[in-house]
Coordinates of C-alpha atoms in Angstrom, one line a residue:
M61 CA 99.2 105.3 65.4
I62 CA 101.1 102.6 67.4
T63 CA 98.7 100.1 68.8
T64 CA 101.1 97.4 70.0
P65 CA 102.4 97.9 73.6
A66 CA 106.1 98.1 74.1
L67 CA 105.5 96.1 77.3
S68 CA 102.4 94.1 78.1
V69 CA 102.0 92.6 81.7
R70 CA 99.3 90.0 82.0
S71 CA 98.1 88.3 85.1
L72 CA 101.4 88.7 86.9
S73 CA 101.8 87.2 90.3
V74 CA 105.0 87.2 92.4
N75 CA 105.5 85.3 95.6
F76 CA 108.1 85.4 98.4
G77 CA 107.8 81.9 99.6
S78 CA 104.1 81.4 100.4
N79 CA 103.5 85.2 100.6
C80 CA 101.9 86.7 97.5
V81 CA 103.1 90.3 97.1
V82 CA 101.8 90.9 93.5
N83 CA 98.6 89.3 92.6
N84 CA 97.1 89.0 89.1
L85 CA 98.4 92.3 87.8
S86 CA 97.8 93.4 84.2
F87 CA 98.7 96.7 82.4
D88 CA 100.3 97.9 79.2
V89 CA 102.8 100.6 78.4
Y90 CA 103.1 102.0 74.8
P91 CA 106.1 103.5 73.0
G92 CA 106.3 107.2 73.6
K93 CA 103.9 107.0 76.5
T94 CA 104.2 106.8 80.3
T95 CA 102.3 104.5 82.6
A96 CA 102.5 105.6 86.3
I97 CA 102.2 103.0 89.1
V98 CA 101.1 104.6 92.4
G99 CA 100.1 103.2 95.8
E100 CA 101.2 103.0 99.3
S101 CA 104.6 101.8 100.5
G102 CA 104.4 98.0 100.4
S103 CA 101.7 97.8 97.8
G104 CA 104.0 95.9 95.4
K105 CA 105.1 98.7 93.1
S106 CA 108.8 98.1 93.3
V107 CA 108.4 94.3 93.2
T108 CA 106.5 94.7 90.0
S109 CA 109.4 96.7 88.5
L110 CA 111.9 94.1 89.7
A111 CA 109.8 91.3 88.2
I112 CA 109.8 93.1 84.8
M113 CA 113.6 93.3 85.0
R114 CA 113.7 89.6 86.2
L115 CA 115.6 90.6 89.3
V116 CA 113.1 89.1 91.8
E117 CA 114.8 85.7 91.4
Y118 CA 117.9 87.2 93.1
M119 CA 115.7 88.2 96.1
N120 CA 114.4 84.7 96.7
A121 CA 111.1 85.5 95.0
E122 CA 109.5 83.9 92.0
I123 CA 107.1 84.7 89.3
T124 CA 104.3 82.2 89.9
Q125 CA 102.1 83.1 87.0
G126 CA 101.5 85.5 84.2
S127 CA 103.6 86.9 81.3
I128 CA 105.6 90.0 80.5
H129 CA 105.6 90.5 76.7
F130 CA 108.3 92.8 75.4
C131 CA 108.1 94.1 71.8
R132 CA 111.3 95.3 70.3
D133 CA 109.7 96.6 67.1
A134 CA 107.4 99.7 67.5
E135 CA 105.5 98.6 64.3
G136 CA 104.2 95.5 66.0
G137 CA 106.9 92.9 65.4
Q138 CA 107.6 89.7 67.3
T139 CA 107.3 89.8 71.1
Q140 CA 109.3 87.9 73.8
D141 CA 107.9 86.7 77.1
L142 CA 110.5 88.0 79.6
A143 CA 109.1 85.7 82.3
Q144 CA 110.2 82.7 80.2
L145 CA 113.7 83.9 79.1
S146 CA 116.9 82.3 80.5
D147 CA 119.1 84.5 82.7
K148 CA 121.7 84.6 80.0
A149 CA 119.2 85.9 77.4
M150 CA 117.8 88.4 79.9
R151 CA 121.3 89.9 80.6
K152 CA 121.5 91.0 76.9
I153 CA 118.2 92.9 77.3
R154 CA 118.6 94.2 80.8
G155 CA 120.4 97.5 80.9
K156 CA 120.4 97.9 77.1
E157 CA 116.8 97.6 75.8
I158 CA 115.0 97.7 79.2
A159 CA 116.8 99.9 81.8
M160 CA 115.9 100.7 85.3
I161 CA 116.4 103.5 87.7
F162 CA 116.4 102.1 91.3
Q163 CA 114.8 103.7 94.3
E164 CA 117.9 103.8 96.6
P165 CA 121.0 104.9 94.8
M166 CA 123.5 104.2 97.6
T167 CA 122.6 100.5 97.6
S168 CA 122.4 100.3 93.7
L169 CA 125.9 101.8 93.1
N170 CA 128.9 99.6 93.8
P171 CA 130.8 101.3 96.7
V172 CA 134.2 100.0 95.7
Y173 CA 134.2 101.3 92.1
T174 CA 134.3 104.9 90.9
I175 CA 131.4 106.6 89.2
G176 CA 133.3 106.6 86.0
D177 CA 134.0 102.8 86.1
Q178 CA 130.3 102.1 86.6
I179 CA 129.0 104.2 83.8
T180 CA 131.7 103.2 81.3
E181 CA 131.1 99.5 82.1
V182 CA 127.5 99.8 80.7
L183 CA 128.8 101.6 77.6
V184 CA 131.6 99.1 76.9
L185 CA 129.4 96.1 77.6
H186 CA 126.3 97.1 75.6
E187 CA 127.3 99.8 73.2
K188 CA 130.8 98.4 72.2
H189 CA 132.6 101.6 73.1
T190 CA 136.3 101.7 73.7
K191 CA 137.5 102.8 77.1
A192 CA 138.4 106.3 75.8
T193 CA 135.1 106.9 73.9
A194 CA 133.1 105.5 76.9
Q195 CA 134.8 108.1 79.2
A196 CA 133.9 110.9 76.8
E197 CA 130.3 109.6 76.6
A198 CA 130.1 109.3 80.4
V199 CA 131.1 113.0 80.8
K200 CA 128.3 113.9 78.3
L201 CA 125.8 111.9 80.3
L202 CA 126.7 113.5 83.6
K203 CA 126.4 116.9 82.1
L204 CA 123.0 115.9 80.7
V205 CA 121.7 115.3 84.2
R206 CA 123.1 118.7 85.3
L207 CA 126.1 117.5 87.4
A208 CA 128.9 120.0 87.8
D209 CA 132.6 119.2 87.3
A210 CA 131.6 116.0 85.4
E211 CA 135.2 115.1 84.5
A212 CA 136.3 115.1 88.2
L213 CA 133.1 113.3 89.2
L214 CA 134.1 110.2 87.2
K215 CA 137.0 109.6 89.6
R216 CA 134.9 109.8 92.8
Y217 CA 133.2 107.0 94.7
P218 CA 129.5 106.9 95.6
H219 CA 130.0 107.8 99.2
Q220 CA 131.6 111.1 98.1
L221 CA 128.4 112.3 96.5
S222 CA 125.2 113.6 98.0
G223 CA 121.9 111.6 97.7
G224 CA 120.6 113.8 94.9
M225 CA 123.9 113.5 93.0
R226 CA 124.0 109.7 93.3
Q227 CA 120.4 109.5 92.0
R228 CA 121.4 111.6 89.0
V229 CA 124.3 109.2 88.3
M230 CA 121.8 106.3 88.4
I231 CA 119.6 108.2 85.8
A232 CA 122.6 108.8 83.6
M233 CA 123.5 105.1 83.7
A234 CA 119.9 104.1 82.9
L235 CA 119.8 106.5 79.9
A236 CA 123.3 105.6 78.6
C237 CA 122.0 103.0 76.1
R238 CA 118.9 104.9 75.0
P239 CA 116.6 102.0 76.1
K240 CA 113.2 101.1 74.5
V241 CA 111.6 100.7 77.9
L242 CA 112.6 102.6 81.0
V243 CA 111.5 101.4 84.4
A244 CA 111.8 104.3 86.8
D245 CA 111.3 103.4 90.5
E246 CA 111.0 106.7 92.4
P247 CA 113.6 108.3 90.1
T248 CA 113.3 111.8 91.5
T249 CA 112.7 110.9 95.2
A250 CA 116.1 112.2 96.3
L251 CA 116.2 115.2 94.0
D252 CA 115.3 118.8 94.8
V253 CA 112.5 120.4 92.7
T254 CA 114.7 122.3 90.3
I255 CA 116.8 119.2 89.4
Q256 CA 113.6 117.1 89.4
A257 CA 112.1 119.5 86.8
Q258 CA 115.3 119.2 84.7
I259 CA 115.4 115.4 84.9
L260 CA 111.7 115.1 84.0
T261 CA 112.3 117.3 81.0
I262 CA 115.3 115.2 80.0
M263 CA 113.2 112.0 80.3
R264 CA 110.3 113.5 78.4
D265 CA 112.6 114.8 75.6
L266 CA 114.4 111.4 75.3
Q267 CA 111.0 109.7 75.3
Q268 CA 109.8 111.7 72.3
E269 CA 113.1 111.4 70.5
L270 CA 113.5 107.6 71.0
G271 CA 109.8 106.6 71.3
M272 CA 110.7 105.3 74.7
A273 CA 108.1 103.6 76.8
V274 CA 108.3 104.6 80.5
I275 CA 106.9 102.8 83.6
F276 CA 107.0 105.5 86.3
I277 CA 106.7 104.3 89.9
T278 CA 106.3 107.2 92.3
H279 CA 104.4 108.5 95.3
D280 CA 104.6 112.2 94.1
M281 CA 101.2 112.9 92.6
G282 CA 102.5 116.2 91.2
V283 CA 105.0 114.2 89.1
V284 CA 102.2 111.8 88.1
A285 CA 100.1 114.7 86.9
E286 CA 103.0 116.2 85.0
M287 CA 104.4 113.0 83.4
A288 CA 101.8 110.2 83.1
D289 CA 99.4 109.3 80.3
Q290 CA 97.9 106.3 82.1
V291 CA 97.8 105.6 85.9
V292 CA 97.6 102.2 87.7
V293 CA 96.7 102.4 91.4
M294 CA 97.9 99.4 93.5
R295 CA 97.1 98.3 97.0
H296 CA 98.3 95.1 98.8
G297 CA 99.7 93.8 95.5
E298 CA 96.5 94.2 93.5
K299 CA 95.3 96.8 91.0
V300 CA 92.4 98.7 92.4
E301 CA 91.9 101.3 89.6
E302 CA 93.3 102.1 86.2
A303 CA 92.5 105.1 84.0
S304 CA 93.9 108.0 82.1
V305 CA 95.7 110.6 84.2
E306 CA 92.9 113.1 83.6
E307 CA 90.2 110.7 84.8
I308 CA 92.2 109.7 87.9
F309 CA 92.6 113.3 89.1
A310 CA 89.2 114.6 88.0
N311 CA 87.0 111.7 89.0
P312 CA 88.7 108.9 91.1
Q313 CA 86.3 106.0 91.5
H314 CA 87.9 103.8 94.2
P315 CA 87.8 105.1 97.8
Y316 CA 91.5 104.2 98.1
T317 CA 92.4 106.5 95.2
Q318 CA 90.3 109.2 96.7
A319 CA 92.2 108.9 100.0
L320 CA 95.5 109.0 98.2
L321 CA 94.7 112.2 96.4
A322 CA 93.3 113.8 99.5
A323 CA 96.6 113.2 101.3
V324 CA 98.6 115.2 98.6
P325 CA 100.0 118.5 100.1
T326 CA 99.4 121.3 97.6
L327 CA 101.8 124.3 97.3
G328 CA 99.9 127.5 97.9
S329 CA 97.3 125.9 100.2
M330 CA 98.8 127.8 103.2
R331 CA 98.8 131.2 101.5
G332 CA 97.8 134.0 103.9
E333 CA 98.3 131.8 107.0
A334 CA 101.0 132.8 109.5
L335 CA 101.4 129.5 111.3
P336 CA 101.7 125.8 110.2
R337 CA 98.5 123.9 110.2
M338 CA 97.8 120.3 111.2
D339 CA 95.1 119.1 108.8
P340 CA 92.7 116.1 109.4
L341 CA 93.9 112.8 108.1
V342 CA 92.1 111.1 105.3
E343 CA 92.6 107.3 105.6
F344 CA 91.4 104.3 103.8
K345 CA 89.6 102.0 106.2
A346 CA 86.9 99.3 105.8
N347 CA 86.8 100.0 102.1
A348 CA 86.0 103.7 102.5
A349 CA 87.9 107.0 102.8
V350 CA 87.6 108.1 106.4
T351 CA 88.5 111.5 107.8
R352 CA 90.1 111.6 111.3
G353 CA 91.0 114.5 113.4
E354 CA 90.4 118.3 113.0
S355 CA 92.3 121.2 111.6
K356 CA 94.6 122.8 114.2
T357 CA 97.0 125.7 114.1
Q358 CA 100.6 124.8 115.1
D359 CA 101.4 127.6 117.5
T360 CA 104.2 125.8 119.4
A361 CA 107.3 128.0 118.8
K362 CA 108.6 129.6 122.0
T363 CA 110.6 132.5 120.5
D364 CA 111.0 134.1 124.0
A365 CA 112.9 131.1 125.3
T366 CA 116.6 130.2 125.0
P367 CA 117.2 128.8 121.5
V368 CA 117.7 125.0 121.4
V369 CA 120.4 125.6 118.8
E370 CA 122.3 128.7 117.6
V371 CA 124.5 128.6 114.5
E372 CA 126.8 131.5 114.0
N373 CA 129.0 132.1 110.9
L374 CA 129.3 128.4 110.2
V375 CA 131.8 127.4 107.6
T376 CA 132.4 123.8 106.4
R377 CA 134.8 123.1 103.6
F378 CA 136.3 119.9 102.1
D379 CA 139.8 119.7 100.5
I380 CA 140.1 118.0 97.2
R381 CA 143.4 116.4 96.1
K382 CA 144.1 116.7 92.4
G383 CA 147.1 116.4 90.1
F384 CA 149.9 113.8 89.8
F385 CA 151.3 114.3 93.3
G386 CA 147.9 114.5 95.0
G387 CA 148.3 118.0 96.4
I388 CA 145.3 120.0 97.6
S389 CA 144.4 122.2 94.6
H390 CA 140.6 122.6 95.1
R391 CA 138.1 123.0 97.9
V392 CA 134.4 122.3 98.2
H393 CA 132.8 125.3 99.9
A394 CA 129.9 123.3 101.2
V395 CA 128.7 125.8 103.9
E396 CA 129.7 129.5 103.9
N397 CA 129.0 131.9 106.8
V398 CA 125.6 130.4 107.7
S399 CA 123.8 131.7 110.8
F400 CA 120.4 130.9 112.2
T401 CA 118.6 129.9 115.5
I402 CA 116.0 127.3 116.3
F403 CA 113.7 127.8 119.3
P404 CA 111.9 125.1 121.4
G405 CA 108.8 123.9 119.5
E406 CA 109.9 125.5 116.3
T407 CA 110.4 124.0 112.8
L408 CA 113.1 125.6 110.7
A409 CA 113.2 124.3 107.2
L410 CA 116.3 124.2 105.1
V411 CA 115.6 124.2 101.4
G412 CA 117.8 124.4 98.3
E413 CA 119.2 122.4 95.5
S414 CA 121.2 119.2 95.9
G415 CA 124.8 120.1 96.8
S416 CA 123.7 123.5 98.4
G417 CA 124.9 122.4 101.8
K418 CA 121.7 121.4 103.5
S419 CA 122.8 118.0 104.7
T420 CA 126.3 119.2 105.6
I421 CA 124.7 121.8 108.0
G422 CA 122.7 119.0 109.6
R423 CA 125.7 116.7 109.9
T424 CA 127.9 119.5 111.3
I425 CA 125.3 120.4 114.0
Q426 CA 125.0 116.7 115.0
Q427 CA 128.9 116.6 115.3
L428 CA 129.1 114.0 112.5
Q429 CA 131.1 116.5 110.4
E430 CA 133.8 118.8 111.7
S431 CA 133.3 122.5 110.9
T432 CA 136.0 124.7 109.4
S433 CA 135.0 127.7 111.5
G434 CA 132.0 129.2 113.2
T435 CA 130.1 128.6 116.5
I436 CA 127.3 126.1 117.4
R437 CA 125.6 126.5 120.7
F438 CA 123.0 124.2 122.4
N439 CA 120.9 125.7 125.1
G440 CA 123.3 128.7 125.1
Q441 CA 126.4 126.6 125.6
A442 CA 129.1 126.4 122.8
V443 CA 129.8 122.8 121.7
A444 CA 133.5 123.5 121.6
D445 CA 133.4 124.2 125.4
M446 CA 131.5 121.1 126.4
S447 CA 132.9 118.3 128.4
R448 CA 132.8 114.7 127.2
A449 CA 129.8 113.9 129.4
E450 CA 128.0 117.0 128.1
K451 CA 128.6 116.0 124.5
M452 CA 127.2 112.5 125.3
R453 CA 124.1 114.2 126.6
L454 CA 124.0 116.3 123.5
R455 CA 123.9 113.2 121.3
Q456 CA 120.8 112.0 123.2
E457 CA 119.0 115.3 122.9
V458 CA 119.8 115.8 119.2
Q459 CA 118.7 113.0 116.9
Y460 CA 119.2 112.6 113.2
I461 CA 116.8 111.0 110.7
F462 CA 119.0 110.2 107.6
Q463 CA 118.1 110.6 104.0
D464 CA 118.8 106.9 103.0
P465 CA 116.9 104.6 105.4
F466 CA 118.6 101.4 104.1
A467 CA 122.1 102.7 104.6
S468 CA 121.4 104.0 108.1
L469 CA 120.1 100.7 109.5
D470 CA 122.3 97.8 110.4
P471 CA 121.3 94.9 108.0
R472 CA 122.4 92.3 110.6
K473 CA 120.2 93.6 113.4
T474 CA 116.4 93.5 113.8
V475 CA 114.7 96.8 113.6
G476 CA 113.6 96.3 117.3
F477 CA 117.3 96.1 118.3
S478 CA 118.1 99.2 116.3
I479 CA 115.2 101.2 118.0
A480 CA 116.2 99.9 121.4
E481 CA 119.9 100.8 121.0
P482 CA 119.7 104.5 121.9
I483 CA 117.4 103.6 124.9
R484 CA 120.2 101.2 126.2
T485 CA 123.1 103.5 125.3
H486 CA 121.7 106.5 127.2
G487 CA 120.3 104.4 130.0
L488 CA 116.7 105.7 129.6
L489 CA 115.0 102.5 130.6
H490 CA 116.2 99.3 132.3
G491 CA 115.0 95.7 131.9
T492 CA 114.2 93.8 128.7
K493 CA 110.5 94.0 129.2
A494 CA 110.3 97.8 129.7
I495 CA 112.5 98.4 126.7
R496 CA 110.5 96.0 124.5
Q497 CA 107.3 97.8 125.5
R498 CA 108.8 101.2 124.5
V499 CA 109.9 99.8 121.2
D500 CA 106.4 98.4 120.5
Q501 CA 104.9 101.8 121.4
L502 CA 107.3 103.6 119.0
L503 CA 106.6 101.2 116.1
E504 CA 102.9 101.6 116.5
R505 CA 103.3 105.4 116.8
V506 CA 104.9 105.6 113.3
G507 CA 102.3 103.3 111.7
L508 CA 103.9 99.9 112.0
S509 CA 103.0 97.0 114.2
A510 CA 104.7 95.7 117.3
A511 CA 105.1 92.3 115.6
Q512 CA 107.4 93.8 113.1
A513 CA 110.1 94.5 115.7
D514 CA 111.7 91.1 115.0
R515 CA 112.1 91.7 111.3
Y516 CA 115.3 92.8 109.5
P517 CA 115.6 95.9 107.4
H518 CA 115.6 94.0 104.0
E519 CA 112.1 92.7 104.9
F520 CA 110.7 96.2 104.7
S521 CA 109.9 98.5 101.8
G522 CA 111.7 101.8 101.5
G523 CA 108.9 103.8 103.1
Q524 CA 108.6 101.3 106.0
R525 CA 112.3 101.5 106.6
Q526 CA 112.1 105.3 106.9
R527 CA 109.4 104.9 109.5
V528 CA 111.7 102.6 111.5
C529 CA 114.3 105.4 111.4
I530 CA 111.8 107.9 112.7
A531 CA 110.9 105.6 115.6
R532 CA 114.6 105.2 116.4
A533 CA 115.1 108.9 116.5
L534 CA 112.2 109.3 118.9
A535 CA 113.5 106.6 121.2
S536 CA 115.9 108.8 123.1
K537 CA 113.3 111.5 123.8
P538 CA 115.3 114.3 122.0
K539 CA 114.8 118.1 122.1
L540 CA 115.9 118.6 118.5
I541 CA 115.4 116.3 115.6
I542 CA 117.3 116.9 112.4
A543 CA 115.2 115.4 109.6
D544 CA 117.3 115.1 106.5
E545 CA 114.8 114.3 103.7
A546 CA 112.9 112.2 106.3
L547 CA 109.7 112.1 104.2
S548 CA 111.3 111.7 100.8
A549 CA 111.0 107.9 100.7
L550 CA 107.3 107.9 101.9
D551 CA 104.2 107.7 99.7
V552 CA 101.7 110.5 100.2
S553 CA 99.3 108.8 102.6
I554 CA 102.1 107.7 105.0
Q555 CA 103.8 111.1 104.5
A556 CA 100.6 112.7 105.7
Q557 CA 100.5 110.4 108.7
I558 CA 104.2 111.2 109.5
I559 CA 103.7 114.9 109.1
H560 CA 100.7 114.6 111.5
L561 CA 102.8 112.5 113.9
L562 CA 105.7 115.0 113.9
M563 CA 103.4 117.9 114.5
E564 CA 101.6 116.0 117.3
L565 CA 105.0 115.3 118.9
Q566 CA 105.9 118.9 118.6
Q567 CA 102.7 119.9 120.4
D568 CA 103.0 117.3 123.1
E569 CA 106.7 117.4 123.8
G570 CA 107.8 120.8 122.5
L571 CA 110.2 119.2 120.0
A572 CA 112.2 121.5 117.7
Y573 CA 112.9 120.4 114.1
L574 CA 115.6 121.2 111.6
F575 CA 113.6 120.1 108.6
I576 CA 115.8 119.5 105.5
S577 CA 113.7 119.0 102.5
H578 CA 113.3 119.5 98.8
D579 CA 109.5 119.1 98.9
M580 CA 108.3 122.7 99.0
A581 CA 104.6 121.7 99.6
V582 CA 105.5 119.8 102.8
V583 CA 107.8 122.6 103.9
E584 CA 105.0 125.1 103.5
K585 CA 102.7 122.9 105.5
M586 CA 104.8 122.3 108.6
S587 CA 107.5 124.9 109.0
H588 CA 107.5 128.1 111.1
R589 CA 110.5 129.6 109.4
V590 CA 112.4 128.8 106.2
A591 CA 116.1 129.3 105.2
V592 CA 116.8 129.1 101.5
L593 CA 120.4 127.8 100.6
H594 CA 122.3 128.3 97.4
L595 CA 125.9 127.2 97.0
G596 CA 126.4 127.0 100.7
Q597 CA 125.0 130.4 101.6
V598 CA 121.6 131.5 102.9
V599 CA 120.0 133.7 100.3
E600 CA 116.6 134.2 102.0
L601 CA 115.5 133.6 105.6
G602 CA 112.3 134.4 107.3
E603 CA 108.8 133.4 108.5
R604 CA 107.3 130.7 106.2
Q605 CA 104.5 133.0 105.2
A606 CA 106.8 135.8 104.1
V607 CA 109.2 133.5 102.1
F608 CA 106.4 131.6 100.3
D609 CA 103.9 134.4 99.8
T610 CA 106.3 137.2 98.9
P611 CA 109.7 135.6 97.8
Q612 CA 112.3 138.3 97.3
H613 CA 115.3 136.4 95.9
S614 CA 115.2 135.2 92.3
Y615 CA 116.5 131.8 93.4
T616 CA 113.6 131.3 95.9
R617 CA 111.2 132.1 93.1
K618 CA 113.0 129.6 90.9
L619 CA 112.5 126.9 93.5
L620 CA 108.8 127.6 93.9
N621 CA 108.2 127.7 90.2
A622 CA 109.8 124.3 89.7
V623 CA 107.3 122.5 92.0
P624 CA 105.1 120.1 89.9
V625 CA 101.4 120.8 90.4
A626 CA 99.1 117.9 91.1
D627 CA 96.8 118.8 88.2
P628 CA 97.2 117.3 84.7
G629 CA 95.6 120.5 83.3
H630 CA 98.5 122.6 84.5
R631 CA 101.4 120.9 82.7
R632 CA 104.1 123.4 82.0
E633 CA 106.6 123.4 79.2
R634 CA 110.0 123.5 80.8
V635 CA 113.2 124.6 79.0
L636 CA 116.4 122.7 79.7
L637 CA 119.0 124.9 81.4
Q638 CA 121.9 125.9 79.2
G639 CA 125.4 127.1 80.0
D640 CA 127.8 126.3 82.9
I641 CA 126.6 124.5 85.9
L642 CA 127.3 126.4 89.1
S643 CA 129.5 124.5 91.5
P644 CA 130.7 124.9 95.1
I645 CA 134.1 123.6 94.1
R646 CA 136.7 126.3 93.8
K647 CA 140.5 126.5 93.4
I648 CA 142.6 127.2 96.5
G649 CA 142.6 131.0 97.0
D650 CA 139.4 131.5 94.9
E651 CA 137.2 132.3 97.9
P652 CA 133.4 132.8 97.3
E653 CA 132.1 136.3 97.9
H654 CA 130.1 136.4 101.2
V655 CA 126.8 138.2 100.5
P656 CA 125.3 139.6 103.7
L657 CA 121.6 139.4 104.4
V658 CA 119.6 142.6 104.4
Q659 CA 116.3 142.8 106.4
V660 CA 113.4 143.7 104.0
S661 CA 110.6 143.4 106.6
T662 CA 110.3 142.2 110.2
G663 CA 112.2 138.9 110.5
H664 CA 112.6 138.6 106.7
F665 CA 116.2 138.7 105.4
V666 CA 117.4 138.5 101.8
A667 CA 120.8 138.4 100.2
Q668 CA 121.4 141.2 97.7
E669 CA 121.9 140.0 94.2
T670 CA 123.5 141.3 91.1
D671 CA 121.8 141.2 87.7
T672 CA 124.1 138.2 86.8
D673 CA 122.9 136.3 89.9
A674 CA 119.3 136.9 88.9
R675 CA 119.9 135.8 85.3
L676 CA 121.6 132.6 86.4
A677 CA 118.9 131.7 88.9
S678 CA 116.0 132.3 86.4

């Protein structure tokens, strides 16, 4: 039995100037074991991971006390204190022996280099590969993380990939050198549940094969229950509780841990209920878990009114140039003949795997992406027939909350300026004082303080930045909000607050939501209807209760079965998928077959599937 930790953190403190963000933190992680660090956004989880990698120095922070002992030899050989190493010595360890998966893939990948250049750089630098062997190994790594058309993907740039695909590239790069310690900072945040299940299986298999120690930073308590051996709970930079994963879930001691676990949405909790439900909030206040509010049914959908948006036979495709002369030889069939409506006060959830077309639909509705064919109507009027002034009005009434909060905020402007911008653009308020009051109200509504309006995006954590984006979306008093993975960057307690906030706004102002998400438990909690997407086509559409309680399509059942359960006693053995990875990329002329939806019960539509489809989805 191995008794020497692969990594031992002792009395670690990290300061940004005079501000202490990690205070006297100690924990161990052993070879072949996973230590999960959980806590609210801004609790110091990510700073801890950056301190271990010795990257905090590049962020104008410093390790003011403590040690980070790294043991290369599993049998208990000599250790090195990473906190004392020179930058040159640390560069030899960083990426090879200790690797990190970062929280925000768009800001972690270099936008001017191809995916292939960035993966092969790691292999050439640390593993002494030639350019040719590095390319071959890069293809294997991309296939390992279940990315289709891996050879072509090497030639693409980060902006040409979806958020989930970028995250899988980051994971492939981190695993390239088979590290002894893997620091994973929200590694599955941007991933849908099926790919998440596969990535967790890959990480667990590699962990067993290599005896890899894993520090897993996450806000997903289902993932914690499935992956962790030991759990460290942090708040305001300090450790408030540490125990085995079984003890944390069965008998949490600290009120803060109790509040965290109470905020976790559980798949199946809405079984038998026809409408979404706004549950009471459990918050940590005055050193105790406090319950606020009461349970309310969300009966806000006005299905007898004119739909806010109608999408009819929407098709969105992208041409791909391949070959020596750069001719169009392939096409991405991102969205194929998709139709749905959203009524005032209704939440329609779009769920499906990464690359299934969810975000493309949202961007096409918002007029950020041009459609190939099909019709989009707002309040009964086709967008194609609108005048310029009407389209400007449309941009006010339809707001978008993007998946990557850092990339969607201007780093040179304060968050107060960014929130005020739509108010000024659409002339909703006049006068600096009135606009500032509205900005302060919006910040406080999403759980931030008015004093934070003068800060810049880099001064916020990932979850706090997402709350700023939600405040900005609310600024123009929209009728429809397209929330593209709007909760994916939030820890569970803030997620519960934002769900509560979105549902309150829906009740008060009759807001409609197109809710794009891979979190099936959140979708179950707050959606009225659900559309399941697979390779750009809707395979199941209906009332949330019908789709979740009696899923008809094999792909829907696959999605629901992949959801991690927040109970360590229900860990499931998952099998890695084999065979070809289905891709929406096809040769010119190779059109996908359009499978029409068939009504199986009132308001419940399902695409008919062949035996082959069922086998591939299972």
